[in-house]
mmCIF file of C-alpha atoms in Angstrom:
data_model
loop_
_atom_site.group_PDB
_atom_site.id
_atom_site.type_symbol
_atom_site.label_atom_id
_atom_site.label_comp_id
_atom_site.label_asym_id
_atom_site.label_seq_id
_atom_site.Cartn_x
_atom_site.Cartn_y
_atom_site.Cartn_z
ATOM 1 C CA UNK R 1 -18.824 19.013 -1.745
ATOM 2 C CA UNK R 2 -14.922 18.185 -3.058
ATOM 3 C CA UNK R 3 -14.091 21.228 -5.408
ATOM 4 C CA UNK R 4 -12.657 18.692 -7.964
ATOM 5 C CA UNK R 5 -11.281 21.447 -10.469
ATOM 6 C CA UNK R 6 -9.161 23.520 -7.248
ATOM 7 C CA UNK R 7 -7.867 19.899 -6.707
ATOM 8 C CA UNK R 8 -6.936 19.052 -10.143
ATOM 9 C CA UNK R 9 -5.521 21.952 -10.416
ATOM 10 C CA UNK R 10 -3.056 21.736 -7.821
ATOM 11 C CA UNK R 11 -2.396 18.578 -7.699
ATOM 12 C CA UNK R 12 1.706 18.265 -8.875
ATOM 13 C CA UNK R 13 2.697 16.144 -11.588
ATOM 14 C CA UNK R 14 -0.171 13.506 -10.679
ATOM 15 C CA UNK R 15 2.059 12.338 -8.435
ATOM 16 C CA UNK R 16 1.776 10.635 -4.859
ATOM 17 C CA UNK R 17 4.035 12.047 -2.062
ATOM 18 C CA UNK R 18 5.589 9.784 1.103
ATOM 19 C CA UNK R 19 6.692 11.062 3.722
ATOM 20 C CA UNK R 20 8.814 9.010 6.413
ATOM 21 C CA UNK R 21 7.115 11.094 9.619
ATOM 22 C CA UNK R 22 5.754 9.976 13.813
ATOM 23 C CA UNK R 23 2.712 11.249 13.663
ATOM 24 C CA UNK R 24 -0.695 9.914 16.313
ATOM 25 C CA UNK R 25 -3.664 10.608 14.758
ATOM 26 C CA UNK R 26 -5.332 7.652 16.110
ATOM 27 C CA UNK R 27 -7.251 9.238 18.121
ATOM 28 C CA UNK R 28 -8.669 11.760 15.847
ATOM 29 C CA UNK R 29 -12.360 11.634 14.494
ATOM 30 C CA UNK R 30 -11.870 13.091 11.305
ATOM 31 C CA UNK R 31 -9.390 10.296 10.629
ATOM 32 C CA UNK R 32 -11.251 6.608 9.188
ATOM 33 C CA UNK R 33 -8.950 3.870 11.353
ATOM 34 C CA UNK R 34 -8.700 0.672 9.434
ATOM 35 C CA UNK R 35 -8.103 -2.583 11.517
ATOM 36 C CA UNK R 36 -6.685 -5.811 10.427
ATOM 37 C CA UNK R 37 -9.796 -7.202 10.930
ATOM 38 C CA UNK R 38 -12.143 -4.887 9.113
ATOM 39 C CA UNK R 39 -9.201 -4.697 6.458
ATOM 40 C CA UNK R 40 -10.294 -2.717 3.744
ATOM 41 C CA UNK R 41 -12.072 0.907 3.360
ATOM 42 C CA UNK R 42 -12.317 4.410 1.677
ATOM 43 C CA UNK R 43 -12.422 7.823 2.491
ATOM 44 C CA UNK R 44 -10.473 11.007 3.242
ATOM 45 C CA UNK R 45 -8.521 10.600 5.599
ATOM 46 C CA UNK R 46 -7.556 7.198 6.392
ATOM 47 C CA UNK R 47 -4.918 5.086 8.989
ATOM 48 C CA UNK R 48 -3.737 1.598 10.216
ATOM 49 C CA UNK R 49 -1.586 0.693 12.808
ATOM 50 C CA UNK R 50 0.360 -2.328 14.359
ATOM 51 C CA UNK R 51 1.402 -3.496 10.792
ATOM 52 C CA UNK R 52 3.126 -6.398 11.165
ATOM 53 C CA UNK R 53 3.914 -9.250 8.824
ATOM 54 C CA UNK R 54 0.342 -7.517 7.369
ATOM 55 C CA UNK R 55 0.846 -5.567 4.241
ATOM 56 C CA UNK R 56 -1.465 -2.481 4.250
ATOM 57 C CA UNK R 57 -1.366 0.657 1.611
ATOM 58 C CA UNK R 58 -3.979 1.415 -0.922
ATOM 59 C CA UNK R 59 -5.181 3.769 -3.986
ATOM 60 C CA UNK R 60 -4.892 7.542 -3.505
ATOM 61 C CA UNK R 61 -5.825 10.328 -5.741
ATOM 62 C CA UNK R 62 -6.137 13.431 -3.144
ATOM 63 C CA UNK R 63 -9.254 15.532 -1.994
ATOM 64 C CA UNK R 64 -11.830 12.711 -2.569
ATOM 65 C CA UNK R 65 -13.277 10.530 -0.285
ATOM 66 C CA UNK R 66 -12.554 7.248 -2.800
ATOM 67 C CA UNK R 67 -9.659 6.756 -1.247
ATOM 68 C CA UNK R 68 -8.853 2.837 -0.874
ATOM 69 C CA UNK R 69 -6.879 1.549 2.008
ATOM 70 C CA UNK R 70 -6.413 -1.935 3.138
ATOM 71 C CA UNK R 71 -4.529 -3.755 5.881
ATOM 72 C CA UNK R 72 -4.537 -7.738 5.378
ATOM 73 C CA UNK R 73 -2.708 -10.154 7.078
ATOM 74 C CA UNK R 74 -1.462 -12.946 4.569
ATOM 75 C CA UNK R 75 -1.978 -16.320 6.579
ATOM 76 C CA UNK R 76 -5.542 -15.072 6.630
ATOM 77 C CA UNK R 77 -6.101 -13.887 3.438
ATOM 78 C CA UNK R 78 -4.338 -16.442 1.269
ATOM 79 C CA UNK R 79 -5.394 -19.255 2.998
ATOM 80 C CA UNK R 80 -8.474 -18.929 4.259
ATOM 81 C CA UNK R 81 -9.773 -16.486 2.138
ATOM 82 C CA UNK R 82 -7.865 -18.050 -1.576
ATOM 83 C CA UNK R 83 -7.659 -21.883 -0.552
ATOM 84 C CA UNK R 84 -11.048 -22.363 0.742
ATOM 85 C CA UNK R 85 -12.463 -19.393 -0.628
ATOM 86 C CA UNK R 86 -11.470 -17.694 -4.009
ATOM 87 C CA UNK R 87 -14.847 -15.458 -3.772
ATOM 88 C CA UNK R 88 -12.939 -13.160 -1.157
ATOM 89 C CA UNK R 89 -9.690 -12.868 -4.121
ATOM 90 C CA UNK R 90 -12.343 -11.881 -6.611
ATOM 91 C CA UNK R 91 -14.069 -9.165 -3.809
ATOM 92 C CA UNK R 92 -10.823 -7.629 -3.549
ATOM 93 C CA UNK R 93 -9.715 -7.263 -7.318
ATOM 94 C CA UNK R 94 -13.205 -5.833 -7.570
ATOM 95 C CA UNK R 95 -12.821 -3.594 -4.703
ATOM 96 C CA UNK R 96 -9.255 -2.186 -6.130
ATOM 97 C CA UNK R 97 -11.691 -2.044 -9.943
ATOM 98 C CA UNK R 98 -14.527 -0.015 -8.173
ATOM 99 C CA UNK R 99 -11.877 2.681 -6.218
ATOM 100 C CA UNK R 100 -9.662 3.053 -9.900
ATOM 101 C CA UNK R 101 -13.073 3.279 -11.629
ATOM 102 C CA UNK R 102 -14.398 6.372 -9.083
ATOM 103 C CA UNK R 103 -10.911 8.027 -9.421
ATOM 104 C CA UNK R 104 -11.249 8.337 -12.950
ATOM 105 C CA UNK R 105 -14.652 9.680 -12.841
ATOM 106 C CA UNK R 106 -13.101 12.170 -11.063
ATOM 107 C CA UNK R 107 -10.669 12.998 -14.045
ATOM 108 C CA UNK R 108 -7.869 11.423 -10.803
ATOM 109 C CA UNK R 109 -5.325 9.353 -11.679
ATOM 110 C CA UNK R 110 -4.711 6.673 -9.034
ATOM 111 C CA UNK R 111 -1.739 6.792 -7.247
ATOM 112 C CA UNK R 112 -0.783 2.863 -5.534
ATOM 113 C CA UNK R 113 1.122 2.477 -2.477
ATOM 114 C CA UNK R 114 2.440 -0.919 -0.482
ATOM 115 C CA UNK R 115 3.797 -0.938 3.307
ATOM 116 C CA UNK R 116 4.600 -3.734 5.287
ATOM 117 C CA UNK R 117 5.493 -7.149 5.364
ATOM 118 C CA UNK R 118 8.115 -9.249 7.419
ATOM 119 C CA UNK R 119 10.738 -10.571 4.902
ATOM 120 C CA UNK R 120 11.164 -13.718 6.546
ATOM 121 C CA UNK R 121 7.130 -14.263 6.654
ATOM 122 C CA UNK R 122 6.660 -16.159 3.454
ATOM 123 C CA UNK R 123 2.494 -15.598 3.173
ATOM 124 C CA UNK R 124 3.583 -12.177 3.495
ATOM 125 C CA UNK R 125 5.715 -12.241 0.293
ATOM 126 C CA UNK R 126 2.608 -14.251 -1.583
ATOM 127 C CA UNK R 127 0.410 -11.727 -0.174
ATOM 128 C CA UNK R 128 2.587 -8.688 -1.602
ATOM 129 C CA UNK R 129 2.205 -10.648 -5.311
ATOM 130 C CA UNK R 130 -1.298 -10.609 -5.110
ATOM 131 C CA UNK R 131 -1.705 -7.073 -4.554
ATOM 132 C CA UNK R 132 0.759 -5.791 -7.115
ATOM 133 C CA UNK R 133 -0.991 -7.925 -9.582
ATOM 134 C CA UNK R 134 -4.264 -5.776 -8.664
ATOM 135 C CA UNK R 135 -2.405 -2.957 -9.071
ATOM 136 C CA UNK R 136 -0.629 -3.750 -12.749
ATOM 137 C CA UNK R 137 -4.072 -4.802 -14.195
ATOM 138 C CA UNK R 138 -4.771 -1.456 -13.684
ATOM 139 C CA UNK R 139 -2.119 0.389 -15.120
ATOM 140 C CA UNK R 140 -0.949 1.436 -11.614
ATOM 141 C CA UNK R 141 2.752 1.651 -10.206
ATOM 142 C CA UNK R 142 2.745 1.539 -7.177
ATOM 143 C CA UNK R 143 5.728 2.159 -4.395
ATOM 144 C CA UNK R 144 6.679 -0.715 -1.797
ATOM 145 C CA UNK R 145 8.162 -0.428 1.233
ATOM 146 C CA UNK R 146 8.316 -4.390 2.255
ATOM 147 C CA UNK R 147 9.886 -6.635 3.976
ATOM 148 C CA UNK R 148 11.195 -5.105 7.483
ATOM 149 C CA UNK R 149 14.180 -6.939 8.731
ATOM 150 C CA UNK R 150 15.969 -7.777 11.668
ATOM 151 C CA UNK R 151 18.075 -4.197 11.186
ATOM 152 C CA UNK R 152 15.463 -2.002 12.817
ATOM 153 C CA UNK R 153 16.191 -3.653 16.670
ATOM 154 C CA UNK R 154 12.788 -5.401 16.669
ATOM 155 C CA UNK R 155 12.213 -8.951 15.610
ATOM 156 C CA UNK R 156 8.712 -7.680 14.404
ATOM 157 C CA UNK R 157 9.008 -4.298 14.299
ATOM 158 C CA UNK R 158 5.523 -2.161 13.799
ATOM 159 C CA UNK R 159 4.637 0.083 11.120
ATOM 160 C CA UNK R 160 1.797 2.265 10.676
ATOM 161 C CA UNK R 161 0.847 4.594 7.752
ATOM 162 C CA UNK R 162 -1.978 7.566 7.364
ATOM 163 C CA UNK R 163 -3.089 9.555 4.036
ATOM 164 C CA UNK R 164 -4.341 12.961 4.360
ATOM 165 C CA UNK R 165 -6.497 13.383 1.297
ATOM 166 C CA UNK R 166 -6.337 17.432 1.792
ATOM 167 C CA UNK R 167 -2.340 17.288 1.602
ATOM 168 C CA UNK R 168 -1.895 14.563 -0.884
ATOM 169 C CA UNK R 169 0.820 13.171 1.672
ATOM 170 C CA UNK R 170 1.223 9.256 2.631
ATOM 171 C CA UNK R 171 2.568 9.633 6.438
ATOM 172 C CA UNK R 172 4.551 6.470 7.171
ATOM 173 C CA UNK R 173 6.222 5.099 10.245
ATOM 174 C CA UNK R 174 8.143 2.189 11.402
ATOM 175 C CA UNK R 175 7.230 2.382 15.307
ATOM 176 C CA UNK R 176 10.789 2.602 17.673
ATOM 177 C CA UNK R 177 12.826 2.755 15.145
ATOM 178 C CA UNK R 178 15.099 5.587 13.336
ATOM 179 C CA UNK R 179 13.568 6.691 10.185
ATOM 180 C CA UNK R 180 16.237 8.607 9.079
ATOM 181 C CA UNK R 181 16.925 7.513 5.497
ATOM 182 C CA UNK R 182 19.514 5.118 5.845
ATOM 183 C CA UNK R 183 18.242 3.405 9.095
ATOM 184 C CA UNK R 184 14.032 3.907 6.530
ATOM 185 C CA UNK R 185 16.175 2.082 3.344
ATOM 186 C CA UNK R 186 17.828 -0.525 5.255
ATOM 187 C CA UNK R 187 14.824 -1.561 7.273
ATOM 188 C CA UNK R 188 13.630 -3.250 4.180
ATOM 189 C CA UNK R 189 14.322 -5.748 2.126
ATOM 190 C CA UNK R 190 12.238 -4.720 -0.790
ATOM 191 C CA UNK R 191 12.078 -0.986 -2.423
ATOM 192 C CA UNK R 192 10.830 -0.193 -5.120
ATOM 193 C CA UNK R 193 9.698 3.658 -5.658
ATOM 194 C CA UNK R 194 7.219 4.925 -8.972
ATOM 195 C CA UNK R 195 8.602 7.360 -11.176
ATOM 196 C CA UNK R 196 5.799 9.572 -10.620
ATOM 197 C CA UNK R 197 6.512 9.596 -6.961
ATOM 198 C CA UNK R 198 8.503 11.517 -4.280
ATOM 199 C CA UNK R 199 9.585 10.466 -0.710
ATOM 200 C CA UNK R 200 10.760 12.202 2.111
ATOM 201 C CA UNK R 201 12.984 11.436 4.922
ATOM 202 C CA UNK R 202 13.042 13.671 8.271
ATOM 203 C CA UNK R 203 17.062 14.108 7.056
ATOM 204 C CA UNK R 204 16.124 15.161 3.632
ATOM 205 C CA UNK R 205 14.420 17.204 0.819
ATOM 206 C CA UNK R 206 12.176 15.422 -1.507
ATOM 207 C CA UNK R 207 13.663 12.493 -3.312
ATOM 208 C CA UNK R 208 12.037 12.066 -7.001
ATOM 209 C CA UNK R 209 11.445 8.386 -8.302
ATOM 210 C CA UNK R 210 12.759 9.298 -11.197
ATOM 211 C CA UNK R 211 16.344 8.635 -10.136
ATOM 212 C CA UNK R 212 15.800 5.220 -8.797
ATOM 213 C CA UNK R 213 18.537 5.879 -5.652
ATOM 214 C CA UNK R 214 16.006 4.115 -3.629
ATOM 215 C CA UNK R 215 15.703 1.012 -4.975
ATOM 216 C CA UNK R 216 16.679 -1.996 -3.962
ATOM 217 C CA UNK R 217 15.822 -5.711 -3.762
ATOM 218 C CA UNK R 218 13.898 -8.454 -6.773
ATOM 219 C CA UNK R 219 10.610 -10.390 -5.868
ATOM 220 C CA UNK R 220 11.276 -13.175 -8.378
ATOM 221 C CA UNK R 221 7.780 -15.014 -7.354
ATOM 222 C CA UNK R 222 4.654 -14.701 -9.362
ATOM 223 C CA UNK R 223 0.741 -14.766 -9.096
ATOM 224 C CA UNK R 224 1.019 -17.826 -10.830
ATOM 225 C CA UNK R 225 3.197 -19.320 -8.403
ATOM 226 C CA UNK R 226 1.038 -17.887 -5.780
ATOM 227 C CA UNK R 227 -2.845 -19.582 -7.171
ATOM 228 C CA UNK R 228 -0.486 -23.082 -7.818
ATOM 229 C CA UNK R 229 0.453 -23.217 -4.544
ATOM 230 C CA UNK R 230 -3.355 -22.484 -2.718
ATOM 231 C CA UNK R 231 -4.339 -24.564 -5.863
ATOM 232 C CA UNK R 232 -6.444 -22.132 -7.338
ATOM 233 C CA UNK R 233 -7.776 -22.657 -10.490
ATOM 234 C CA UNK R 234 -5.730 -19.918 -13.063
ATOM 235 C CA UNK R 235 -8.461 -18.518 -14.421
ATOM 236 C CA UNK R 236 -9.684 -16.741 -11.619
ATOM 237 C CA UNK R 237 -7.245 -14.124 -12.782
ATOM 238 C CA UNK R 238 -9.732 -13.335 -15.687
ATOM 239 C CA UNK R 239 -12.177 -12.021 -12.898
ATOM 240 C CA UNK R 240 -9.678 -10.810 -10.047
ATOM 241 C CA UNK R 241 -9.913 -7.141 -11.982
ATOM 242 C CA UNK R 242 -13.201 -6.832 -13.408
#
């Protein structure tokens, strides 16, 4: 049973801690692995890998099994789910709402992360916009590292993430690439670090999102643009976060 009092007492400023580092947890029985096929799951320790054009990330609060991790492929999710069956879009929105509700019952302020994507993949960017909409509806300002480029040395650099609820740390990695500060920042087209969050690279200490020095890029696409393209009734937005 989780000692929520100790967790709340020890959690610093309700901030998310995101650390660029190498790790190998995918054979650890204590870690729940979320695959592209499984798409979304909850737990205390969660990880996913082989994040290419997909968007991965989650909603977290530390020492609780209510943390959420997703790994979604833009083309599959947007075309097969949204265009043919908008109900899947509603289900994802409700999963977000359920997670936020459970964390708030524990008096935990939810934090968010989106990590992944390819800058040349249109569906990847569209899915990013959908995910940002879900986070914003719940007043969560997620940290985002999106849109890897060929500067990393591979056409499709693979990414992986591991959330350790016991330590309340997101461990993130770009496989086969350098992850020191300069290389990691160059690897993404769009970066937004929440002012409440902290980032650490192998060659730096913890960097606060309040100074905004890591932010770069801009996403001009809107949720309305995405729904219009896939011919989804905008009224569906009324159900997305209920």
